[in-house]
Amino acid sequence: MLRIQPFRRLWIVLGAASFGDWLGLLATALFAASQVQGSTAQGAAFGGVTAIRLLPALVLGPVAGVFADRFDRRWTMVICDLLRFVLFASIPLYALSGAAGGLVVGWALIATFLIESLTLLWIPAKEAAVPNLIPRARLEAANQLTLITTYGLTPVAAAIGLAVLDRGVRGAVGGDLPSWAEPAQLALWFNSLSRLATALVVAFGIKEISEAQRGEAERAEQSMFRQFSEGWKYIGQTPLVRGLVLGIFGAFAGGGIVVGTAKFFANSLGAGDAAFSLLFGAIFVGLALGIGLGPMVVKEMSRRRWFGMSIVLASAAVMTLAFAIHLSMAIVGAVLVGAGAGMAFLAGTTLLGGEVADEVRGRVFAVVQIGTRLVLILAIGLSSVLVGVGGSRKLEIADLGLSISSTRLLLLAAGAAGIFAGISAFGQMDDKKGVPVLADLWGSIRGRPLMPAEPFVSAGLFVVFEGGEGAGKSTQLTALAERLRGQGCDVVVTREPGATGVGRRIRSLVLDTSGDDAPSPRAEALLYAADRAHHVATVVRPALVRGGVVISDRYVDSSLAYQGAGRTLPVDEVSWLSSWATGGLKPDLVVLLDVEPHTGLSRVASRNTGTDRLEAESIAFHERVRYAFLDLAAADPKRYLVLDASRPVDEISKLVVRRVEEMLGKPGGIVHPRPAQGPDTSVQPELSDAELVTMEHKT
Ligand SMILES: Nc1ncnc2c1ncn2[C@@H]1O[C@H](COP(=O)(O)OP(=O)(O)O)[C@@H](O)[C@H]1O
Ligand SMILES: Cc1cn([C@H]2C[C@H](O)[C@@H](COP(=O)(O)OP(=O)(O)O)O2)c(=O)[nH]c1=O
């Protein structure tokens, strides 16, 4: 990642800036703690600072994103940072000037307000710019790096730095610090300088930010108000963005409730302040695990699905907290809450960056940023109030001796609400509709995510004949086709391999070769799959769409039996390959003509057409093939008609015809099987421009 120069530069300066921010936060906290006594006063101080941090969001929030989309993002960032440089430095400078304490505090509050306002303009510009600096496929890794730096490395470094600084300086000067060297002051100096550095680096070192920003012309044309309303329209009308926003807000509301109730929750476990810190630590460990290891676990899973699932995981973990009766349970729950939240955070940021078009990205990020602040603070505030009001009351459930505290009820409710938000977000943005969720998750973890079935509506009937050599497939197939044609059906008779031009060439590659020329087992499997892919795309699907009856001599099961059982390739891999080739198309009916290999092979021999490469295999090979077919039929009996192929031709064909006519005659038609699933070919779907941005530009 760091080999991409503009990104590297941005990462370094942002790391430094984030270090400064954390330093400032910690130092301010230290400072505040030493200044005020008692929980009420601390609460008031907290409230005051919170209000100051919230106010800019309310005032500036609506336009912050328009700024990032309308103006050059590089200059937006540079100007904001230069102003922040001045503002940060002004606080300790003013203090040094010897002004009265009250005035210094007053100016600190005003400067904080201004700095926060600038931050609100700066963040959407930065967030919207980053995706343009990196290839889409690397965006997730970039986000991982940034999130770990911002929430993992720098806060720890800041805490250590502050402790060392404090001790070191105090030790050196023998206890009494000159005022300029107080940690809070030093943090402000550092902050100020890091902002200057960021401004310079962005201005001179990352010109790419301006170059990559598109939509120059229309930015100037549209009025700001128009851009503002279009941004909202885009968010409201694009299911992906709607889902993301909903999910992120849900997650933050849940997180807020957890934070708001944490103190009481620790008490309800009968553990003290140490438990409180442990639980918080556990959440952080979980966050780090989720962000650091999440992508490795789910591998190629659809990021849209991962996002929804992570929110459900975090919320379910919040619910388990409600039932935790022991600290150890609560810690496991807290790790899971963190892991789910971390994964959702990573997936969400990556989706926002990668799938929201450049022109509106700033506005979308602004809404997310400001919305999350509001939701978080509301949730923390409301839940602390609720817990405070209801905390003392405990409902004793009869003889069980269980008690329900309002803390736990709140956690339960938060978890339930989060699950609801996760599921609705999932539904809004699912890019693999119809693919079972748990199977997809399991497949992804094993490195083989399932594939969404190709959109396709079959109006016809797809019948496949399977069986060993000489079982009588061609004979029966011809009989069935004649019968149906006689009834006026649109019948397409086809076969694998070799029904198409491409297929005929593949067929001769795979069957007419021998010795050193013969394809190896894996090559053979791929050749059959290639034939099948082309066959399905050009013959089978079009006929089915038209409403025809397609009758095929062999299909997927032959690969499973011959290449899987016969050649002993892993059957699930062969199956996966076939469903990739066919886009998941399954037959409506498989007629399996079961025959002893001896019988079948002797019929073929008496046909006197010579033997192909597979017919020439050993009897043991053909035995394996036969039992593989029978196993497949046993696993899905409804879809198979297994017939004893040693019976006379007419007897067999009567049974086949009866079954097919039954299927065709049923009012309501045929119940098509659910498509088979194979590998996911659309991991991060490259959306077309039309999907990417659905804003019309009417003049
Ligand atoms: N039920 C049956 N009983 C006896 N012989 C059969 C039967 N079905 C087919 N045959 C004969 O067996 C040979 C192979 O049949 P064919 O339909 O070509 O099998 P496949 O297509 O499965 O290889 C042909 O000569 C055919 O006439
Ligand atoms: C479709 C398919 C066929 N085969 C083999 C089975 C057959 O031996 C051969 C060709 O099948 P087929 O055309 O049915 O030959 P025949 O008319 O002699 O029965 O290809 C596979 O091994 N895998 C496959 O996926």
PDB file of N, CA and C in Angstrom, residues 207-274:
ATOM      1  N   LYS A 207      -0.484  16.630  -5.217  1.00  0.00           N
ATOM      2  CA  LYS A 207      -1.268  17.357  -6.232  1.00  0.00           C
ATOM      3  C   LYS A 207      -2.331  16.453  -6.843  1.00  0.00           C
ATOM      4  N   GLU A 208      -2.095  15.138  -6.728  1.00  0.00           N
ATOM      5  CA  GLU A 208      -3.036  14.173  -7.304  1.00  0.00           C
ATOM      6  C   GLU A 208      -4.466  14.379  -6.813  1.00  0.00           C
ATOM      7  N   ILE A 209      -4.603  14.920  -5.601  1.00  0.00           N
ATOM      8  CA  ILE A 209      -5.952  15.092  -5.066  1.00  0.00           C
ATOM      9  C   ILE A 209      -6.768  15.989  -5.992  1.00  0.00           C
ATOM     10  N   SER A 210      -6.160  17.059  -6.457  1.00  0.00           N
ATOM     11  CA  SER A 210      -6.900  17.935  -7.369  1.00  0.00           C
ATOM     12  C   SER A 210      -7.086  17.287  -8.727  1.00  0.00           C
ATOM     13  N   GLU A 211      -6.017  16.642  -9.180  1.00  0.00           N
ATOM     14  CA  GLU A 211      -6.067  16.091 -10.538  1.00  0.00           C
ATOM     15  C   GLU A 211      -7.138  15.020 -10.690  1.00  0.00           C
ATOM     16  N   ALA A 212      -7.320  14.239  -9.614  1.00  0.00           N
ATOM     17  CA  ALA A 212      -8.237  13.110  -9.747  1.00  0.00           C
ATOM     18  C   ALA A 212      -9.695  13.506  -9.572  1.00  0.00           C
ATOM     19  N   GLN A 213      -9.916  14.720  -9.110  1.00  0.00           N
ATOM     20  CA  GLN A 213     -11.294  15.104  -8.843  1.00  0.00           C
ATOM     21  C   GLN A 213     -12.011  15.425 -10.146  1.00  0.00           C
ATOM     22  N   ARG A 214     -13.131  14.787 -10.330  1.00  0.00           N
ATOM     23  CA  ARG A 214     -13.818  14.960 -11.606  1.00  0.00           C
ATOM     24  C   ARG A 214     -14.974  15.952 -11.482  1.00  0.00           C
ATOM     25  N   GLY A 215     -15.660  16.098 -12.581  1.00  0.00           N
ATOM     26  CA  GLY A 215     -16.884  16.885 -12.560  1.00  0.00           C
ATOM     27  C   GLY A 215     -16.659  18.382 -12.411  1.00  0.00           C
ATOM     28  N   GLU A 216     -15.496  18.840 -12.867  1.00  0.00           N
ATOM     29  CA  GLU A 216     -15.137  20.252 -12.744  1.00  0.00           C
ATOM     30  C   GLU A 216     -16.238  21.167 -13.285  1.00  0.00           C
ATOM     31  N   ALA A 217     -16.637  20.887 -14.503  1.00  0.00           N
ATOM     32  CA  ALA A 217     -17.560  21.777 -15.186  1.00  0.00           C
ATOM     33  C   ALA A 217     -18.877  21.887 -14.441  1.00  0.00           C
ATOM     34  N   GLU A 218     -19.409  20.751 -14.086  1.00  0.00           N
ATOM     35  CA  GLU A 218     -20.761  20.829 -13.538  1.00  0.00           C
ATOM     36  C   GLU A 218     -20.756  21.348 -12.110  1.00  0.00           C
ATOM     37  N   ARG A 219     -19.575  21.228 -11.460  1.00  0.00           N
ATOM     38  CA  ARG A 219     -19.481  21.784 -10.116  1.00  0.00           C
ATOM     39  C   ARG A 219     -19.769  23.281 -10.161  1.00  0.00           C
ATOM     40  N   ALA A 220     -19.214  23.903 -11.178  1.00  0.00           N
ATOM     41  CA  ALA A 220     -19.366  25.341 -11.267  1.00  0.00           C
ATOM     42  C   ALA A 220     -20.780  25.716 -11.686  1.00  0.00           C
ATOM     43  N   GLU A 221     -21.369  24.872 -12.510  1.00  0.00           N
ATOM     44  CA  GLU A 221     -22.693  25.202 -13.044  1.00  0.00           C
ATOM     45  C   GLU A 221     -23.789  25.181 -11.999  1.00  0.00           C
ATOM     46  N   GLN A 222     -23.766  24.139 -11.164  1.00  0.00           N
ATOM     47  CA  GLN A 222     -24.869  23.991 -10.232  1.00  0.00           C
ATOM     48  C   GLN A 222     -24.740  24.959  -9.068  1.00  0.00           C
ATOM     49  N   SER A 223     -25.895  25.404  -8.599  1.00  0.00           N
ATOM     50  CA  SER A 223     -25.849  26.266  -7.422  1.00  0.00           C
ATOM     51  C   SER A 223     -25.564  25.400  -6.209  1.00  0.00           C
ATOM     52  N   MET A 224     -25.081  26.028  -5.146  1.00  0.00           N
ATOM     53  CA  MET A 224     -24.781  25.270  -3.941  1.00  0.00           C
ATOM     54  C   MET A 224     -26.018  24.593  -3.391  1.00  0.00           C
ATOM     55  N   PHE A 225     -27.125  25.351  -3.454  1.00  0.00           N
ATOM     56  CA  PHE A 225     -28.347  24.775  -2.901  1.00  0.00           C
ATOM     57  C   PHE A 225     -28.755  23.521  -3.679  1.00  0.00           C
ATOM     58  N   ARG A 226     -28.617  23.658  -4.997  1.00  0.00           N
ATOM     59  CA  ARG A 226     -28.953  22.550  -5.873  1.00  0.00           C
ATOM     60  C   ARG A 226     -28.093  21.318  -5.535  1.00  0.00           C
ATOM     61  N   GLN A 227     -26.804  21.577  -5.344  1.00  0.00           N
ATOM     62  CA  GLN A 227     -25.895  20.477  -5.013  1.00  0.00           C
ATOM     63  C   GLN A 227     -26.285  19.821  -3.695  1.00  0.00           C
ATOM     64  N   PHE A 228     -26.684  20.672  -2.768  1.00  0.00           N
ATOM     65  CA  PHE A 228     -27.097  20.196  -1.462  1.00  0.00           C
ATOM     66  C   PHE A 228     -28.304  19.258  -1.572  1.00  0.00           C
ATOM     67  N   SER A 229     -29.317  19.730  -2.323  1.00  0.00           N
ATOM     68  CA  SER A 229     -30.529  18.904  -2.398  1.00  0.00           C
ATOM     69  C   SER A 229     -30.289  17.653  -3.237  1.00  0.00           C
ATOM     70  N   GLU A 230     -29.441  17.791  -4.252  1.00  0.00           N
ATOM     71  CA  GLU A 230     -29.148  16.610  -5.067  1.00  0.00           C
ATOM     72  C   GLU A 230     -28.439  15.552  -4.223  1.00  0.00           C
ATOM     73  N   GLY A 231     -27.573  16.008  -3.317  1.00  0.00           N
ATOM     74  CA  GLY A 231     -26.873  15.077  -2.434  1.00  0.00           C
ATOM     75  C   GLY A 231     -27.860  14.261  -1.621  1.00  0.00           C
ATOM     76  N   TRP A 232     -28.831  14.928  -1.059  1.00  0.00           N
ATOM     77  CA  TRP A 232     -29.828  14.218  -0.259  1.00  0.00           C
ATOM     78  C   TRP A 232     -30.655  13.280  -1.109  1.00  0.00           C
ATOM     79  N   LYS A 233     -30.963  13.744  -2.309  1.00  0.00           N
ATOM     80  CA  LYS A 233     -31.760  12.913  -3.201  1.00  0.00           C
ATOM     81  C   LYS A 233     -30.992  11.620  -3.511  1.00  0.00           C
ATOM     82  N   TYR A 234     -29.706  11.799  -3.770  1.00  0.00           N
ATOM     83  CA  TYR A 234     -28.863  10.648  -4.096  1.00  0.00           C
ATOM     84  C   TYR A 234     -28.862   9.649  -2.939  1.00  0.00           C
ATOM     85  N   ILE A 235     -28.691  10.177  -1.734  1.00  0.00           N
ATOM     86  CA  ILE A 235     -28.643   9.293  -0.564  1.00  0.00           C
ATOM     87  C   ILE A 235     -29.970   8.574  -0.385  1.00  0.00           C
ATOM     88  N   GLY A 236     -31.056   9.322  -0.563  1.00  0.00           N
ATOM     89  CA  GLY A 236     -32.368   8.723  -0.345  1.00  0.00           C
ATOM     90  C   GLY A 236     -32.735   7.708  -1.405  1.00  0.00           C
ATOM     91  N   GLN A 237     -32.225   7.899  -2.608  1.00  0.00           N
ATOM     92  CA  GLN A 237     -32.713   7.054  -3.711  1.00  0.00           C
ATOM     93  C   GLN A 237     -31.788   5.930  -4.100  1.00  0.00           C
ATOM     94  N   THR A 238     -30.574   5.898  -3.558  1.00  0.00           N
ATOM     95  CA  THR A 238     -29.657   4.835  -3.924  1.00  0.00           C
ATOM     96  C   THR A 238     -29.656   3.771  -2.838  1.00  0.00           C
ATOM     97  N   PRO A 239     -30.172   2.581  -3.145  1.00  0.00           N
ATOM     98  CA  PRO A 239     -30.313   1.575  -2.094  1.00  0.00           C
ATOM     99  C   PRO A 239     -29.003   1.289  -1.349  1.00  0.00           C
ATOM    100  N   LEU A 240     -27.882   1.228  -2.076  1.00  0.00           N
ATOM    101  CA  LEU A 240     -26.622   0.926  -1.415  1.00  0.00           C
ATOM    102  C   LEU A 240     -26.317   1.966  -0.343  1.00  0.00           C
ATOM    103  N   VAL A 241     -26.435   3.230  -0.737  1.00  0.00           N
ATOM    104  CA  VAL A 241     -26.083   4.297   0.190  1.00  0.00           C
ATOM    105  C   VAL A 241     -27.084   4.348   1.335  1.00  0.00           C
ATOM    106  N   ARG A 242     -28.361   4.157   1.000  1.00  0.00           N
ATOM    107  CA  ARG A 242     -29.385   4.146   2.037  1.00  0.00           C
ATOM    108  C   ARG A 242     -29.073   3.055   3.051  1.00  0.00           C
ATOM    109  N   GLY A 243     -28.740   1.881   2.542  1.00  0.00           N
ATOM    110  CA  GLY A 243     -28.419   0.764   3.429  1.00  0.00           C
ATOM    111  C   GLY A 243     -27.208   1.063   4.287  1.00  0.00           C
ATOM    112  N   LEU A 244     -26.195   1.623   3.664  1.00  0.00           N
ATOM    113  CA  LEU A 244     -24.968   1.939   4.409  1.00  0.00           C
ATOM    114  C   LEU A 244     -25.247   2.933   5.528  1.00  0.00           C
ATOM    115  N   VAL A 245     -25.962   3.985   5.169  1.00  0.00           N
ATOM    116  CA  VAL A 245     -26.218   5.030   6.148  1.00  0.00           C
ATOM    117  C   VAL A 245     -27.038   4.461   7.306  1.00  0.00           C
ATOM    118  N   LEU A 246     -28.064   3.720   6.936  1.00  0.00           N
ATOM    119  CA  LEU A 246     -28.915   3.104   7.953  1.00  0.00           C
ATOM    120  C   LEU A 246     -28.091   2.204   8.875  1.00  0.00           C
ATOM    121  N   GLY A 247     -27.286   1.359   8.268  1.00  0.00           N
ATOM    122  CA  GLY A 247     -26.495   0.408   9.048  1.00  0.00           C
ATOM    123  C   GLY A 247     -25.510   1.123   9.954  1.00  0.00           C
ATOM    124  N   ILE A 248     -24.840   2.130   9.411  1.00  0.00           N
ATOM    125  CA  ILE A 248     -23.838   2.832  10.215  1.00  0.00           C
ATOM    126  C   ILE A 248     -24.510   3.548  11.388  1.00  0.00           C
ATOM    127  N   PHE A 249     -25.644   4.179  11.119  1.00  0.00           N
ATOM    128  CA  PHE A 249     -26.341   4.855  12.217  1.00  0.00           C
ATOM    129  C   PHE A 249     -26.778   3.832  13.266  1.00  0.00           C
ATOM    130  N   GLY A 250     -27.304   2.709  12.803  1.00  0.00           N
ATOM    131  CA  GLY A 250     -27.736   1.666  13.739  1.00  0.00           C
ATOM    132  C   GLY A 250     -26.583   1.216  14.612  1.00  0.00           C
ATOM    133  N   ALA A 251     -25.426   0.994  13.968  1.00  0.00           N
ATOM    134  CA  ALA A 251     -24.265   0.514  14.712  1.00  0.00           C
ATOM    135  C   ALA A 251     -23.838   1.553  15.746  1.00  0.00           C
ATOM    136  N   PHE A 252     -23.847   2.807  15.344  1.00  0.00           N
ATOM    137  CA  PHE A 252     -23.408   3.832  16.283  1.00  0.00           C
ATOM    138  C   PHE A 252     -24.409   4.008  17.421  1.00  0.00           C
ATOM    139  N   ALA A 253     -25.705   3.862  17.106  1.00  0.00           N
ATOM    140  CA  ALA A 253     -26.700   3.953  18.178  1.00  0.00           C
ATOM    141  C   ALA A 253     -26.439   2.832  19.187  1.00  0.00           C
ATOM    142  N   GLY A 254     -26.209   1.626  18.677  1.00  0.00           N
ATOM    143  CA  GLY A 254     -25.920   0.501  19.572  1.00  0.00           C
ATOM    144  C   GLY A 254     -24.673   0.774  20.393  1.00  0.00           C
ATOM    145  N   GLY A 255     -23.630   1.257  19.702  1.00  0.00           N
ATOM    146  CA  GLY A 255     -22.378   1.554  20.395  1.00  0.00           C
ATOM    147  C   GLY A 255     -22.600   2.595  21.487  1.00  0.00           C
ATOM    148  N   GLY A 256     -23.390   3.606  21.170  1.00  0.00           N
ATOM    149  CA  GLY A 256     -23.673   4.658  22.135  1.00  0.00           C
ATOM    150  C   GLY A 256     -24.358   4.099  23.374  1.00  0.00           C
ATOM    151  N   ILE A 257     -25.303   3.186  23.134  1.00  0.00           N
ATOM    152  CA  ILE A 257     -26.014   2.608  24.280  1.00  0.00           C
ATOM    153  C   ILE A 257     -25.052   1.779  25.134  1.00  0.00           C
ATOM    154  N   VAL A 258     -24.164   1.046  24.469  1.00  0.00           N
ATOM    155  CA  VAL A 258     -23.197   0.259  25.232  1.00  0.00           C
ATOM    156  C   VAL A 258     -22.334   1.191  26.086  1.00  0.00           C
ATOM    157  N   VAL A 259     -21.867   2.278  25.474  1.00  0.00           N
ATOM    158  CA  VAL A 259     -21.039   3.213  26.231  1.00  0.00           C
ATOM    159  C   VAL A 259     -21.839   3.821  27.376  1.00  0.00           C
ATOM    160  N   GLY A 260     -23.079   4.225  27.063  1.00  0.00           N
ATOM    161  CA  GLY A 260     -23.906   4.881  28.073  1.00  0.00           C
ATOM    162  C   GLY A 260     -24.219   3.988  29.255  1.00  0.00           C
ATOM    163  N   THR A 261     -24.319   2.688  29.017  1.00  0.00           N
ATOM    164  CA  THR A 261     -24.707   1.801  30.101  1.00  0.00           C
ATOM    165  C   THR A 261     -23.516   1.089  30.736  1.00  0.00           C
ATOM    166  N   ALA A 262     -22.329   1.299  30.177  1.00  0.00           N
ATOM    167  CA  ALA A 262     -21.186   0.469  30.567  1.00  0.00           C
ATOM    168  C   ALA A 262     -20.927   0.494  32.074  1.00  0.00           C
ATOM    169  N   LYS A 263     -20.992   1.666  32.661  1.00  0.00           N
ATOM    170  CA  LYS A 263     -20.680   1.774  34.092  1.00  0.00           C
ATOM    171  C   LYS A 263     -21.635   0.939  34.925  1.00  0.00           C
ATOM    172  N   PHE A 264     -22.931   1.122  34.614  1.00  0.00           N
ATOM    173  CA  PHE A 264     -23.933   0.383  35.372  1.00  0.00           C
ATOM    174  C   PHE A 264     -23.834  -1.104  35.105  1.00  0.00           C
ATOM    175  N   PHE A 265     -23.490  -1.386  33.852  1.00  0.00           N
ATOM    176  CA  PHE A 265     -23.385  -2.798  33.493  1.00  0.00           C
ATOM    177  C   PHE A 265     -22.271  -3.457  34.297  1.00  0.00           C
ATOM    178  N   ALA A 266     -21.124  -2.776  34.384  1.00  0.00           N
ATOM    179  CA  ALA A 266     -20.016  -3.327  35.160  1.00  0.00           C
ATOM    180  C   ALA A 266     -20.466  -3.550  36.603  1.00  0.00           C
ATOM    181  N   ASN A 267     -21.238  -2.606  37.125  1.00  0.00           N
ATOM    182  CA  ASN A 267     -21.744  -2.782  38.484  1.00  0.00           C
ATOM    183  C   ASN A 267     -22.653  -3.987  38.592  1.00  0.00           C
ATOM    184  N   SER A 268     -23.517  -4.141  37.566  1.00  0.00           N
ATOM    185  CA  SER A 268     -24.486  -5.227  37.642  1.00  0.00           C
ATOM    186  C   SER A 268     -23.816  -6.590  37.574  1.00  0.00           C
ATOM    187  N   LEU A 269     -22.584  -6.604  37.128  1.00  0.00           N
ATOM    188  CA  LEU A 269     -21.848  -7.870  37.135  1.00  0.00           C
ATOM    189  C   LEU A 269     -21.215  -8.106  38.500  1.00  0.00           C
ATOM    190  N   GLY A 270     -21.408  -7.150  39.374  1.00  0.00           N
ATOM    191  CA  GLY A 270     -20.826  -7.283  40.693  1.00  0.00           C
ATOM    192  C   GLY A 270     -19.342  -7.020  40.674  1.00  0.00           C
ATOM    193  N   ALA A 271     -18.872  -6.422  39.604  1.00  0.00           N
ATOM    194  CA  ALA A 271     -17.452  -6.100  39.539  1.00  0.00           C
ATOM    195  C   ALA A 271     -17.315  -4.579  39.536  1.00  0.00           C
ATOM    196  N   GLY A 272     -16.187  -4.095  39.862  1.00  0.00           N
ATOM    197  CA  GLY A 272     -16.049  -2.658  40.047  1.00  0.00           C
ATOM    198  C   GLY A 272     -15.496  -1.944  38.837  1.00  0.00           C
ATOM    199  N   ASP A 273     -14.761  -0.890  39.118  1.00  0.00           N
ATOM    200  CA  ASP A 273     -14.204  -0.060  38.058  1.00  0.00           C
ATOM    201  C   ASP A 273     -13.236  -0.810  37.162  1.00  0.00           C
ATOM    202  N   ALA A 274     -12.561  -1.788  37.761  1.00  0.00           N
ATOM    203  CA  ALA A 274     -11.615  -2.565  36.964  1.00  0.00           C
ATOM    204  C   ALA A 274     -12.354  -3.279  35.836  1.00  0.00           C
TER     205      ALA A 274
END
